[in-house]
PDB file of C-alpha atoms in Angstrom:
ATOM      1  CA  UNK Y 154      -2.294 110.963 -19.073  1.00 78.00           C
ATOM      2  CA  UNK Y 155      -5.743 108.845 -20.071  1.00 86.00           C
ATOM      3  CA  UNK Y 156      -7.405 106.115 -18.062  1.00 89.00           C
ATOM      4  CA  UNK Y 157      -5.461 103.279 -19.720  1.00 91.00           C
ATOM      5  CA  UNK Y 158      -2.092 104.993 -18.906  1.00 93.00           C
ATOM      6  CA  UNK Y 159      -3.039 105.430 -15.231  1.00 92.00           C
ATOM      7  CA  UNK Y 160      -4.376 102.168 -14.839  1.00 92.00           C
ATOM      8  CA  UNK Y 161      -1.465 100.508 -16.138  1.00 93.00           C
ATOM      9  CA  UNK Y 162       1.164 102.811 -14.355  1.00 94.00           C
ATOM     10  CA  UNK Y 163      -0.505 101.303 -10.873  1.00 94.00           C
ATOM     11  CA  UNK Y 164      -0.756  97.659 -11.870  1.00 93.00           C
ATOM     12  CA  UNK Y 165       3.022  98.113 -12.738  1.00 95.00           C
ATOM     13  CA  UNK Y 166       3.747  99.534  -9.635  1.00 95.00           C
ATOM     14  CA  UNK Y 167       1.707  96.671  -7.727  1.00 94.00           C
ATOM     15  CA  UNK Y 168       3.509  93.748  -9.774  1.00 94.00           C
ATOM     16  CA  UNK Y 169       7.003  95.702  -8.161  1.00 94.00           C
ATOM     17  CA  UNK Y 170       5.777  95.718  -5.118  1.00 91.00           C
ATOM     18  CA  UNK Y 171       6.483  99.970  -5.151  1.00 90.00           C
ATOM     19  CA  UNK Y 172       4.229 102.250  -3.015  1.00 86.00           C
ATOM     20  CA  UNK Y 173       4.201 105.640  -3.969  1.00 91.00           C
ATOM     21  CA  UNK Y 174       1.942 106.395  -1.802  1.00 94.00           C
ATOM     22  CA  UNK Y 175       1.619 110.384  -2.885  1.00 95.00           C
ATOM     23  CA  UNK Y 176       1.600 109.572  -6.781  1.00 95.00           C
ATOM     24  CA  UNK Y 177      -1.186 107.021  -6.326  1.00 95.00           C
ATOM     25  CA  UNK Y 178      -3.328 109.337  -4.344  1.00 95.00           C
ATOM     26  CA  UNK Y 179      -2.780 111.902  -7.011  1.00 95.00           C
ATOM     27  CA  UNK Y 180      -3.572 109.541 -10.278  1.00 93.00           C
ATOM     28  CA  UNK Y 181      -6.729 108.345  -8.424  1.00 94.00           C
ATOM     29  CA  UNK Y 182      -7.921 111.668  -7.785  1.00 93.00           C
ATOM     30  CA  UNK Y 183      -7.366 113.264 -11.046  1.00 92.00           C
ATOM     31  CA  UNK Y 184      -7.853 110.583 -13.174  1.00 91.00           C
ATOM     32  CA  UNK Y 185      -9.031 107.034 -12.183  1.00 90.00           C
ATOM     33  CA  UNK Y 186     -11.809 107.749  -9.574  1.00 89.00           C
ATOM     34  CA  UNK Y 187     -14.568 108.887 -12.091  1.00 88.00           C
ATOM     35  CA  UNK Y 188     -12.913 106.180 -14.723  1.00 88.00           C
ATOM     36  CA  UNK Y 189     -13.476 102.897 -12.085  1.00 87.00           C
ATOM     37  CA  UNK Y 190     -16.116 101.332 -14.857  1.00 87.00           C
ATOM     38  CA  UNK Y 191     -13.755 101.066 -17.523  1.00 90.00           C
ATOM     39  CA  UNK Y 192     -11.215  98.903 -15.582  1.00 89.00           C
ATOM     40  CA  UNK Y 193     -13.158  96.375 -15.236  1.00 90.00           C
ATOM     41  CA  UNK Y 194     -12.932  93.926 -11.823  1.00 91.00           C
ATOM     42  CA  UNK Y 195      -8.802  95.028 -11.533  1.00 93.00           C
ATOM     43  CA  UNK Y 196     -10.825  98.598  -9.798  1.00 92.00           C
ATOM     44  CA  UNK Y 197     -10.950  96.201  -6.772  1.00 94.00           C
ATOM     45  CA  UNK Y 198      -6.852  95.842  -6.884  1.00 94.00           C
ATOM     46  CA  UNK Y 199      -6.761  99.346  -7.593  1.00 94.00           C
ATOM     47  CA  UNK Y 200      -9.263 100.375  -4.953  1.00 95.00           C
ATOM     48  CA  UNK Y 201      -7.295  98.376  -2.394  1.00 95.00           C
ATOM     49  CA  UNK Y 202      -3.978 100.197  -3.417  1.00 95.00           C
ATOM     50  CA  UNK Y 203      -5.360 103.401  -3.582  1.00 96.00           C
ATOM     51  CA  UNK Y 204      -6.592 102.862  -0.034  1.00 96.00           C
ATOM     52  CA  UNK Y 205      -3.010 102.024   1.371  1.00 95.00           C
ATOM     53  CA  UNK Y 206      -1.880 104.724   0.043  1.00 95.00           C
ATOM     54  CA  UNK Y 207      -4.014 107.155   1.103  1.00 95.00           C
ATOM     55  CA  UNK Y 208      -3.891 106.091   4.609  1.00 94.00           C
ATOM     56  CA  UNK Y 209      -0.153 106.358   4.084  1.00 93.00           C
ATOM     57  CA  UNK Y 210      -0.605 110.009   3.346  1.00 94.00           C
ATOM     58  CA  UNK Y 211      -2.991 110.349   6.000  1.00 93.00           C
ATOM     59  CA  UNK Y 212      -6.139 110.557   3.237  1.00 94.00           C
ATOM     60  CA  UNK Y 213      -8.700 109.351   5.392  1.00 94.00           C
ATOM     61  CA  UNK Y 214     -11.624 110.222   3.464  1.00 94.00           C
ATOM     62  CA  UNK Y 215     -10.040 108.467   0.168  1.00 95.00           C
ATOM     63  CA  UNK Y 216      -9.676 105.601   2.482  1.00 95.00           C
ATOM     64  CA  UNK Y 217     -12.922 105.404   3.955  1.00 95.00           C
ATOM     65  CA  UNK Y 218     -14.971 105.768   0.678  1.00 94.00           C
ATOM     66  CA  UNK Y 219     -12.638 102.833  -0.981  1.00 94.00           C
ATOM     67  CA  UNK Y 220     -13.403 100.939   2.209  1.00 95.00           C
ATOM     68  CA  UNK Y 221     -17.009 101.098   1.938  1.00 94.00           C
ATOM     69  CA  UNK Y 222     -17.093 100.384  -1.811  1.00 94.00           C
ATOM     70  CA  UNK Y 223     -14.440  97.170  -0.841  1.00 95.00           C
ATOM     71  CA  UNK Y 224     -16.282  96.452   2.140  1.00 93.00           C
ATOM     72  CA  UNK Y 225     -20.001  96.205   0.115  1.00 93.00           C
ATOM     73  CA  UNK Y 226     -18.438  93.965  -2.915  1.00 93.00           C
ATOM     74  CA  UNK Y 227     -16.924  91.310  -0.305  1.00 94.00           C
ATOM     75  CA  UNK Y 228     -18.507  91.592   3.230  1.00 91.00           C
ATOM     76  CA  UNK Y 229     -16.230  89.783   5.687  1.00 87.00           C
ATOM     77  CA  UNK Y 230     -13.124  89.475   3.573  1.00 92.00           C
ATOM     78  CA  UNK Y 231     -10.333  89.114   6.211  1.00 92.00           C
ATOM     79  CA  UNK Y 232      -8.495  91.498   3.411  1.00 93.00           C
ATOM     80  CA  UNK Y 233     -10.431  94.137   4.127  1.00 94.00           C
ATOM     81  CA  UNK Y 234     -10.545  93.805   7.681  1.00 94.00           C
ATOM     82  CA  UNK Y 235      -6.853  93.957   7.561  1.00 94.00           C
ATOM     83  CA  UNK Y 236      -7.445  97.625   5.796  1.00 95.00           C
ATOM     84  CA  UNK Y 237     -10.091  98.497   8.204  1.00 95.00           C
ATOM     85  CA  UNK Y 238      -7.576  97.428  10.785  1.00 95.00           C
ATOM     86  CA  UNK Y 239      -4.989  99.460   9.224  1.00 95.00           C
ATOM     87  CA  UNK Y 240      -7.426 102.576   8.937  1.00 95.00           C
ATOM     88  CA  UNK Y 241      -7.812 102.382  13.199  1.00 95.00           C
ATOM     89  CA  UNK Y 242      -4.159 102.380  13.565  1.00 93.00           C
ATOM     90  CA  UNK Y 243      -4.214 105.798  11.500  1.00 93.00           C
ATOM     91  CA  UNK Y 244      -6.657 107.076  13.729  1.00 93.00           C
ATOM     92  CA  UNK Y 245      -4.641 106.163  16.712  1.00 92.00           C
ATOM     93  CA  UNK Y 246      -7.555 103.474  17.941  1.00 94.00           C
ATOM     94  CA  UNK Y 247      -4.785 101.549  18.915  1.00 95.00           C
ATOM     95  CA  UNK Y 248      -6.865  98.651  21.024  1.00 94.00           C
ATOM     96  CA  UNK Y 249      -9.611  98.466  18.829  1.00 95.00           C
ATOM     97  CA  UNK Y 250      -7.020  97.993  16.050  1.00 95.00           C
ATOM     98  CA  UNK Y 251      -5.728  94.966  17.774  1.00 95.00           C
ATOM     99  CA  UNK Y 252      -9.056  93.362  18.753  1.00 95.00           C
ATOM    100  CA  UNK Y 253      -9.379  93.450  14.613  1.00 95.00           C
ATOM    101  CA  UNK Y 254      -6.145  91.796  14.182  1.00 95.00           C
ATOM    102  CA  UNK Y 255      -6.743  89.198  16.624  1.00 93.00           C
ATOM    103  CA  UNK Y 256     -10.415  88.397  15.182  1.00 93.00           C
ATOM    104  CA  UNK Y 257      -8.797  87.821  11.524  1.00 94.00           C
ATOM    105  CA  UNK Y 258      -5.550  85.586  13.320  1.00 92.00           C
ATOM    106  CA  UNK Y 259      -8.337  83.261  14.493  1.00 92.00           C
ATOM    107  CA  UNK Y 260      -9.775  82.617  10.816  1.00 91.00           C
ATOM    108  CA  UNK Y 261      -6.236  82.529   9.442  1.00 89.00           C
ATOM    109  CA  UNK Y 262      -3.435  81.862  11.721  1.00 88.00           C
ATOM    110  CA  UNK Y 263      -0.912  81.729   9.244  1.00 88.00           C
ATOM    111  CA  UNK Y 264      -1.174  85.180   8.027  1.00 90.00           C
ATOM    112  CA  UNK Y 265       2.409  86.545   8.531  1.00 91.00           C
ATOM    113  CA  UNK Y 266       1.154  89.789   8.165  1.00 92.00           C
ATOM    114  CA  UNK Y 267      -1.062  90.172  10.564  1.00 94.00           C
ATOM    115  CA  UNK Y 268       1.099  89.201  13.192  1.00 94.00           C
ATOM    116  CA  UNK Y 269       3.522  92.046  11.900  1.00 93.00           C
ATOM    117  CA  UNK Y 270       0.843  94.419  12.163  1.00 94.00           C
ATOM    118  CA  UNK Y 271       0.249  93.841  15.848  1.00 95.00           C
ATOM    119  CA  UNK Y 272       4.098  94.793  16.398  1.00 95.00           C
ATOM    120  CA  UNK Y 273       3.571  98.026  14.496  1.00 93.00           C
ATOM    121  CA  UNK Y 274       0.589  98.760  16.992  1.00 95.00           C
ATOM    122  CA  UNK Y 275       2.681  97.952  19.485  1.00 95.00           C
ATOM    123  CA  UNK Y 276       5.425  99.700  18.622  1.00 93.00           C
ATOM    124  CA  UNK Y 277       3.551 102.667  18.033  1.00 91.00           C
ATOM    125  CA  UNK Y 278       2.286 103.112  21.384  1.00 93.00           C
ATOM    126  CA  UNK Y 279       5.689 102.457  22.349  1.00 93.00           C
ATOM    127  CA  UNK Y 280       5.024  98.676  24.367  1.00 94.00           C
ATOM    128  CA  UNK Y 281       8.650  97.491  23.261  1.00 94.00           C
ATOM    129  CA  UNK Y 282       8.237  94.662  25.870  1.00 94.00           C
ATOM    130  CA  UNK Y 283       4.673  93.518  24.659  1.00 95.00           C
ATOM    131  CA  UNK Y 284       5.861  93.637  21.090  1.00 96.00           C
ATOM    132  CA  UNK Y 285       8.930  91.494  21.542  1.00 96.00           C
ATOM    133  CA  UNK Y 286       6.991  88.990  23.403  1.00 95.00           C
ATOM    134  CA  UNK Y 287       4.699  89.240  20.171  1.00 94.00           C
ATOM    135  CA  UNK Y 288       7.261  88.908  17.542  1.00 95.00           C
ATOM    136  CA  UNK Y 289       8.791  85.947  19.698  1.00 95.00           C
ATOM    137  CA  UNK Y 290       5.841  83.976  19.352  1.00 92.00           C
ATOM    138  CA  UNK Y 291       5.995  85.469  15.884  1.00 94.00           C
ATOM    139  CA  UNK Y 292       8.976  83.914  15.151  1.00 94.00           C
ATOM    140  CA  UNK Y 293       8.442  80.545  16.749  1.00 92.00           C
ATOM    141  CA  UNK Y 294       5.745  80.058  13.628  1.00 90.00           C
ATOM    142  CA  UNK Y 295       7.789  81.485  10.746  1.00 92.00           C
ATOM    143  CA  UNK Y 296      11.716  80.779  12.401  1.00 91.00           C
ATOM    144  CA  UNK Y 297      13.317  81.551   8.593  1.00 91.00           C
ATOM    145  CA  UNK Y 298      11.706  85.638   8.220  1.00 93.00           C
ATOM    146  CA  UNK Y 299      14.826  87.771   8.121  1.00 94.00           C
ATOM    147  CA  UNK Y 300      13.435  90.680   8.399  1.00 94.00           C
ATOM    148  CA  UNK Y 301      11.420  89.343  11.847  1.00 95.00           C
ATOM    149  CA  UNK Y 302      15.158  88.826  13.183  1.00 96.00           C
ATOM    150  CA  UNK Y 303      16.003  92.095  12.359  1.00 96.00           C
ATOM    151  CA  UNK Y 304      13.242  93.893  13.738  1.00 96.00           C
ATOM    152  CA  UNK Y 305      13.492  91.683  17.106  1.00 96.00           C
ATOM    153  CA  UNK Y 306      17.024  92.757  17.159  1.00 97.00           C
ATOM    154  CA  UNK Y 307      16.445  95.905  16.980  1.00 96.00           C
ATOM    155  CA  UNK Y 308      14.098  95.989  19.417  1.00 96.00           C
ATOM    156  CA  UNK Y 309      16.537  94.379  22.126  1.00 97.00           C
ATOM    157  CA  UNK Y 310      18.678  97.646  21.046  1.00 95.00           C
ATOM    158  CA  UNK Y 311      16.054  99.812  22.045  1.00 94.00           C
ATOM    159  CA  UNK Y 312      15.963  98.012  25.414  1.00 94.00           C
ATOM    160  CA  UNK Y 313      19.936  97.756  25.529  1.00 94.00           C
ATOM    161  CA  UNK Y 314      19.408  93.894  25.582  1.00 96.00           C
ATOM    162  CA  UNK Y 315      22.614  93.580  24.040  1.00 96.00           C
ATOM    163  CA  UNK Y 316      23.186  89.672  24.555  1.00 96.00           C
ATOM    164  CA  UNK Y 317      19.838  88.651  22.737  1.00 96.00           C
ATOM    165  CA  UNK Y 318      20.459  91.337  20.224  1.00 97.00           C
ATOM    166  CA  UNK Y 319      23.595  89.461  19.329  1.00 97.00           C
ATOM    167  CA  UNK Y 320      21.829  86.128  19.478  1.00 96.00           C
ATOM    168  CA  UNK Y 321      19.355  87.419  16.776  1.00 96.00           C
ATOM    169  CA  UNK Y 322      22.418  87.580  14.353  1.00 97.00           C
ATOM    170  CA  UNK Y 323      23.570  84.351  15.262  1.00 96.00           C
ATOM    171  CA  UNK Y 324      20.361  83.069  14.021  1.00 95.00           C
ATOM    172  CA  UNK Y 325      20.788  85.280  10.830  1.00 96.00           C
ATOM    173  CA  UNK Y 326      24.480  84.458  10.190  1.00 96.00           C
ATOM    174  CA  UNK Y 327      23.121  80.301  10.287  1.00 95.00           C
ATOM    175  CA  UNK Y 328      20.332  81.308   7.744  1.00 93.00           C
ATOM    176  CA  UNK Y 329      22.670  83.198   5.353  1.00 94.00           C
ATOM    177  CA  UNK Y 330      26.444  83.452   6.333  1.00 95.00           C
ATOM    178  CA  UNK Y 331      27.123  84.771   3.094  1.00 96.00           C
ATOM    179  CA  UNK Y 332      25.626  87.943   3.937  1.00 96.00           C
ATOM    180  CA  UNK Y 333      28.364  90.879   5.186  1.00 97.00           C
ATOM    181  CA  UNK Y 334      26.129  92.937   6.885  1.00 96.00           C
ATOM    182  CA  UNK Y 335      25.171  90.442   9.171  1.00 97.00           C
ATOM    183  CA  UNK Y 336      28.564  89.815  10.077  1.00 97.00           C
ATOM    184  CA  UNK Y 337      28.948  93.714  10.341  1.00 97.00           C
ATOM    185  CA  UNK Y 338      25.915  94.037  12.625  1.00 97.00           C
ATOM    186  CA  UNK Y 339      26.984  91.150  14.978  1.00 97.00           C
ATOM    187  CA  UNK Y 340      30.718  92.455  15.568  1.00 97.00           C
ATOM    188  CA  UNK Y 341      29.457  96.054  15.858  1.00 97.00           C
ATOM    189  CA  UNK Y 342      27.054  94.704  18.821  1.00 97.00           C
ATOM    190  CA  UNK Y 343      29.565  92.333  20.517  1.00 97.00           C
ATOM    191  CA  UNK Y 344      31.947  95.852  20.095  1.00 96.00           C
ATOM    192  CA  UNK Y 345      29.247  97.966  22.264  1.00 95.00           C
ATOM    193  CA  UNK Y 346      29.164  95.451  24.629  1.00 95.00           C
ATOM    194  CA  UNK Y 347      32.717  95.771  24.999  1.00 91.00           C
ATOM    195  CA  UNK Y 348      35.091  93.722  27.068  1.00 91.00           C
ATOM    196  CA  UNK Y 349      38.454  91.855  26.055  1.00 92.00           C
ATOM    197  CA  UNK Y 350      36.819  88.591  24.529  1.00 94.00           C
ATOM    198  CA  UNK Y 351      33.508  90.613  22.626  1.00 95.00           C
ATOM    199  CA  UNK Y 352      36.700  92.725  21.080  1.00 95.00           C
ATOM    200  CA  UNK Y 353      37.894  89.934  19.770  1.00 95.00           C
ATOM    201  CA  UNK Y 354      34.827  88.141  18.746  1.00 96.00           C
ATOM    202  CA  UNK Y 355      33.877  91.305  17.423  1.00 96.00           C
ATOM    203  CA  UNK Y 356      37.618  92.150  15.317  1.00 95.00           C
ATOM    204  CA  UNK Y 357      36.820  88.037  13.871  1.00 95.00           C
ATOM    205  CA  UNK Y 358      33.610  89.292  12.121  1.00 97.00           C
ATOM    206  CA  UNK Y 359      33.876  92.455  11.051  1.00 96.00           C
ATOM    207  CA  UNK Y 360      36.974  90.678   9.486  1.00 95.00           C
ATOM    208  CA  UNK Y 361      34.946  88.211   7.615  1.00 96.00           C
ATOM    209  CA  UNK Y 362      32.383  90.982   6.546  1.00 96.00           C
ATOM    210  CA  UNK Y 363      35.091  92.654   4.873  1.00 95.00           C
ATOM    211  CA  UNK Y 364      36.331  89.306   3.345  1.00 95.00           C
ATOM    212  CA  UNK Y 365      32.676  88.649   1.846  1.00 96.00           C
ATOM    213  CA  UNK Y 366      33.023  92.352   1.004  1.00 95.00           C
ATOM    214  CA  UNK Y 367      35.844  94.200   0.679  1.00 92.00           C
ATOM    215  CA  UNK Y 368      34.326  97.786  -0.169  1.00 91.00           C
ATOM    216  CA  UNK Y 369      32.690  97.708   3.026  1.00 92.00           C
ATOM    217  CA  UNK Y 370      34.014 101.216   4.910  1.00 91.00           C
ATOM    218  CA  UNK Y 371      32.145 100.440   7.649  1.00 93.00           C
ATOM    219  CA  UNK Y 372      33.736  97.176   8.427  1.00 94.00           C
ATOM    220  CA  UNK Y 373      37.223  98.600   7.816  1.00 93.00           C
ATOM    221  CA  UNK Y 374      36.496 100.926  10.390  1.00 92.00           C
ATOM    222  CA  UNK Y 375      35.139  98.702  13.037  1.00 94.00           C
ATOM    223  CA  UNK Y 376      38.125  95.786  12.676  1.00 95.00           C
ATOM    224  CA  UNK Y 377      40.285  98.791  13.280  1.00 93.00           C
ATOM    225  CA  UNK Y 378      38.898  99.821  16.210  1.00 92.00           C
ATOM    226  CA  UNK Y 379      38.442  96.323  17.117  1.00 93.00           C
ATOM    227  CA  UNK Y 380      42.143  95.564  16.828  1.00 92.00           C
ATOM    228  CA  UNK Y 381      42.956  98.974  18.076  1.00 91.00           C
ATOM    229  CA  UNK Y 382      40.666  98.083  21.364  1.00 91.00           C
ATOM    230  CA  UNK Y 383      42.131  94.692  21.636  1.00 92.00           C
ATOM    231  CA  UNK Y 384      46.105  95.604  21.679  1.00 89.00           C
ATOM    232  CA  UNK Y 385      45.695  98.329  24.219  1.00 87.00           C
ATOM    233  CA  UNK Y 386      43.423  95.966  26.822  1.00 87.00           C
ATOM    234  CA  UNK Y 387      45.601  95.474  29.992  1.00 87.00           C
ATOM    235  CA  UNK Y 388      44.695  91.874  29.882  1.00 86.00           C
ATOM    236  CA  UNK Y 389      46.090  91.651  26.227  1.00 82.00           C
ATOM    237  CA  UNK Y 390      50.029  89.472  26.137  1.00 86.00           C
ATOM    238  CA  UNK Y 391      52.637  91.029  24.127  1.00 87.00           C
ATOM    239  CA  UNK Y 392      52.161  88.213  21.818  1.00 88.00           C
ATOM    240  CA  UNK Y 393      48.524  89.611  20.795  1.00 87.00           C
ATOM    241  CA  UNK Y 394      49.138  93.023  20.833  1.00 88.00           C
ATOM    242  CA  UNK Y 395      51.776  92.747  18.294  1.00 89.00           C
ATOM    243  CA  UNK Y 396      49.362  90.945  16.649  1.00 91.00           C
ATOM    244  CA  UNK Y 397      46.845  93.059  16.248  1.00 89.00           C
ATOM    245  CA  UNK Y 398      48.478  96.322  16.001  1.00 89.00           C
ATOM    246  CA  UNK Y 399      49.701  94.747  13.060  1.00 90.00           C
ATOM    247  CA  UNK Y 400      45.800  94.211  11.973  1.00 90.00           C
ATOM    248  CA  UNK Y 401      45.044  98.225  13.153  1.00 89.00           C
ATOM    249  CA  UNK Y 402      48.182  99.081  10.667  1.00 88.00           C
ATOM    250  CA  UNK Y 403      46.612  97.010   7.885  1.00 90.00           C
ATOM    251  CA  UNK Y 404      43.381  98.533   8.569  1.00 89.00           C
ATOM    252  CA  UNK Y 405      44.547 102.140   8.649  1.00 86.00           C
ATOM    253  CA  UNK Y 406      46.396 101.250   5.201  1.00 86.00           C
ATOM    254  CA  UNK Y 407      42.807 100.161   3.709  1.00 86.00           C
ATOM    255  CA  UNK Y 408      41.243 103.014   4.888  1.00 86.00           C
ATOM    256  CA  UNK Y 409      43.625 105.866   3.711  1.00 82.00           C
ATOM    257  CA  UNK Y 410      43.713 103.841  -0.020  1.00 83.00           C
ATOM    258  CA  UNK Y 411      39.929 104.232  -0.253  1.00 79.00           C
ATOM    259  CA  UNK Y 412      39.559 107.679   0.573  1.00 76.00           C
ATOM    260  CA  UNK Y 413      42.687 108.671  -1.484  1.00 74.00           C
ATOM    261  CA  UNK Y 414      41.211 106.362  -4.215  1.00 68.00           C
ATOM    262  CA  UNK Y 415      37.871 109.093  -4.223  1.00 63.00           C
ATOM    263  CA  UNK Y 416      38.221 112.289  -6.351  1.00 55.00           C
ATOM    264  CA  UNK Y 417      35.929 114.327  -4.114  1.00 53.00           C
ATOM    265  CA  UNK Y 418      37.787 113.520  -1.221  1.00 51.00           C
ATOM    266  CA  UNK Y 419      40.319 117.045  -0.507  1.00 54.00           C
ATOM    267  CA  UNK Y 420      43.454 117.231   0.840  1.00 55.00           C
ATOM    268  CA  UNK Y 421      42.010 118.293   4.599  1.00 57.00           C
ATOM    269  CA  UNK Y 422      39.931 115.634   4.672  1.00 52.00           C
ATOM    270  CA  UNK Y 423      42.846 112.869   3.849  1.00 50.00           C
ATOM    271  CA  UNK Y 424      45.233 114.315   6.483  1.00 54.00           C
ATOM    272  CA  UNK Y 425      42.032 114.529   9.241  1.00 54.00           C
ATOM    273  CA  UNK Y 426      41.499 110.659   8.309  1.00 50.00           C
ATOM    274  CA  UNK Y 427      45.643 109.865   8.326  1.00 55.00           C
ATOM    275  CA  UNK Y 428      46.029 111.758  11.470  1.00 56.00           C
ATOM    276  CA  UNK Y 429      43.120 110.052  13.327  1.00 53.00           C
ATOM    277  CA  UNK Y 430      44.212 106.284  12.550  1.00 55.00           C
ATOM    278  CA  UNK Y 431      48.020 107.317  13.758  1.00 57.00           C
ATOM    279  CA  UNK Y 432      45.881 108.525  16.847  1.00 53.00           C
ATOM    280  CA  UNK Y 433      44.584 105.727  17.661  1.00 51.00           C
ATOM    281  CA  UNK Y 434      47.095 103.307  16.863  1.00 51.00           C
ATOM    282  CA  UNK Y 435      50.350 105.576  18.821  1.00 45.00           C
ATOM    283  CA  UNK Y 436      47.668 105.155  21.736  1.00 50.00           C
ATOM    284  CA  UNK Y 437      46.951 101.993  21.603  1.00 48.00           C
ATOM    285  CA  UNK Y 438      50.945 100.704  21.134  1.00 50.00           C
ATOM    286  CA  UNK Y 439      51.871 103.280  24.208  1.00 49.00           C
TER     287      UNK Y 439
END
């Protein structure tokens, strides 16, 4: 591989957004770092990549010497405070990492990612309560990031905050109800937190997950339980539990066609699934 091939095998893999962190390390190395002059001002793109990635791989002497060059060609770019930033968190300077962040949120409050960055830190010192109260405020700015609704969720997982989990997919399901795996992840967290009414909440979405996509194992599984859960609660009438051991037997029907629809699925492994959806449903109709 020349110069030219390198060179355009990174700008591809900025314009997709890919990291590669190892590869990158390993074409600037070999080939690019003594060929910087012949790229013209895109070495400043590529120095900036090449600097992500080697603190990805833990590189930090790649990282520090495209720091310096980046750092002497544009003194107080908030960019490059954002790597130098990035380069404390890799060497666990986890406060003075912050105090970075915050400097650069004060010249550019808008900048989503900084605010994402001072989760991370917090994260990785393992302040779950600090970084939710960050990515609240967060998300009080930018109230349409997915992936901040996510994370947040998550992070109520972590802390078994099960009700404002849930409420985190609400907000998801009203951005894009078209999407099945937030349907999934809602009924699977009003399942853990259990209880007659969460069943059933929980049997209503993992039924429109599989309705939005019908491939969706995972969603079979759960409106089975669901149902399952539902027609053997004390508290369920005779009306319901017909009802929705008719939804388990539907289920269980679903479930044994896909497996016996996949040729690497044996003969054991059919009767283990068969004989663990009769299981359940003979318990739950006792």
């Amino acid at each position: 591989m020349d110069w030219q091939e390198a060179r355009d095998i990174l700008r591809q893999w900025r314009e997709d957004n890919i990291r590669r962190s190892e590869e990158v390390v390993e074409i600037w190395q070999d080939i690019l770092i003594n060929c910087t002059n012949k790229v013209g001002d895109e070495k400043w793109l590529i120095y900036e990549q090449v600097c992500l990635a080697a603190l990805d791989c833990h590189r930090l002497d790649i990282a520090q010497e495209c720091l310096e060059a980046l750092d002497k060609q544009f003194p107080g770019s908030l960019r490059v405070r954002k790597l130098r930033a990035m380069e404390l968190e890799a060497l666990e300077r986890y406060d003075d990492a912050l105090t970075l962040y915050d400097s650069i949120l004060q010249h550019d409050e808008s900048n989503s990612v900084i605010y994402k960055r001072k989760v991370s830190v917090l994260k990785a010192q393992n302040k779950i309560p600090e970084a939710v109260k960050e990515l609240t405020d967060y998300l009080k700015k930018f109230m349409s990031d997915h992936e901040a609704w996510m994370e947040l969720s998550d992070l109520y997982l972590s802390e078994q905050d099960y009700n404002k989990a849930a409420f985190c997919y609400e907000e998801l399901i009203l951005y894009n109800p078209h999407n099945h795996l937030y349907h999934q992840r809602y009924a699977e967290i009003q399942y853990t937190i259990g209880g007659l009414e969460n069943m059933e909440i929980a049997r209503a979405y993992f039924a429109q997950s599989i309705k939005l996509n019908p491939h969706n194992m995972r969603s079979l599984y759960g409106f089975f339980l669901a149902a399952t859960n539902v027609a053997s609660s004390p508290r369920c009438s005779a009306l319901k539990k017909k009802e929705n051991l008719k939804f388990a037997a539907w289920a269980a029907l679903k479930i044994s066609a896909k497996y016996e629809d996949q040729e690497e699925c044996d003969d054991t492994q059919m009767k283990s699934v068969q004989g663990m959806l009769g299981l359940l449903t003979i318990s739950s109709s006792a």
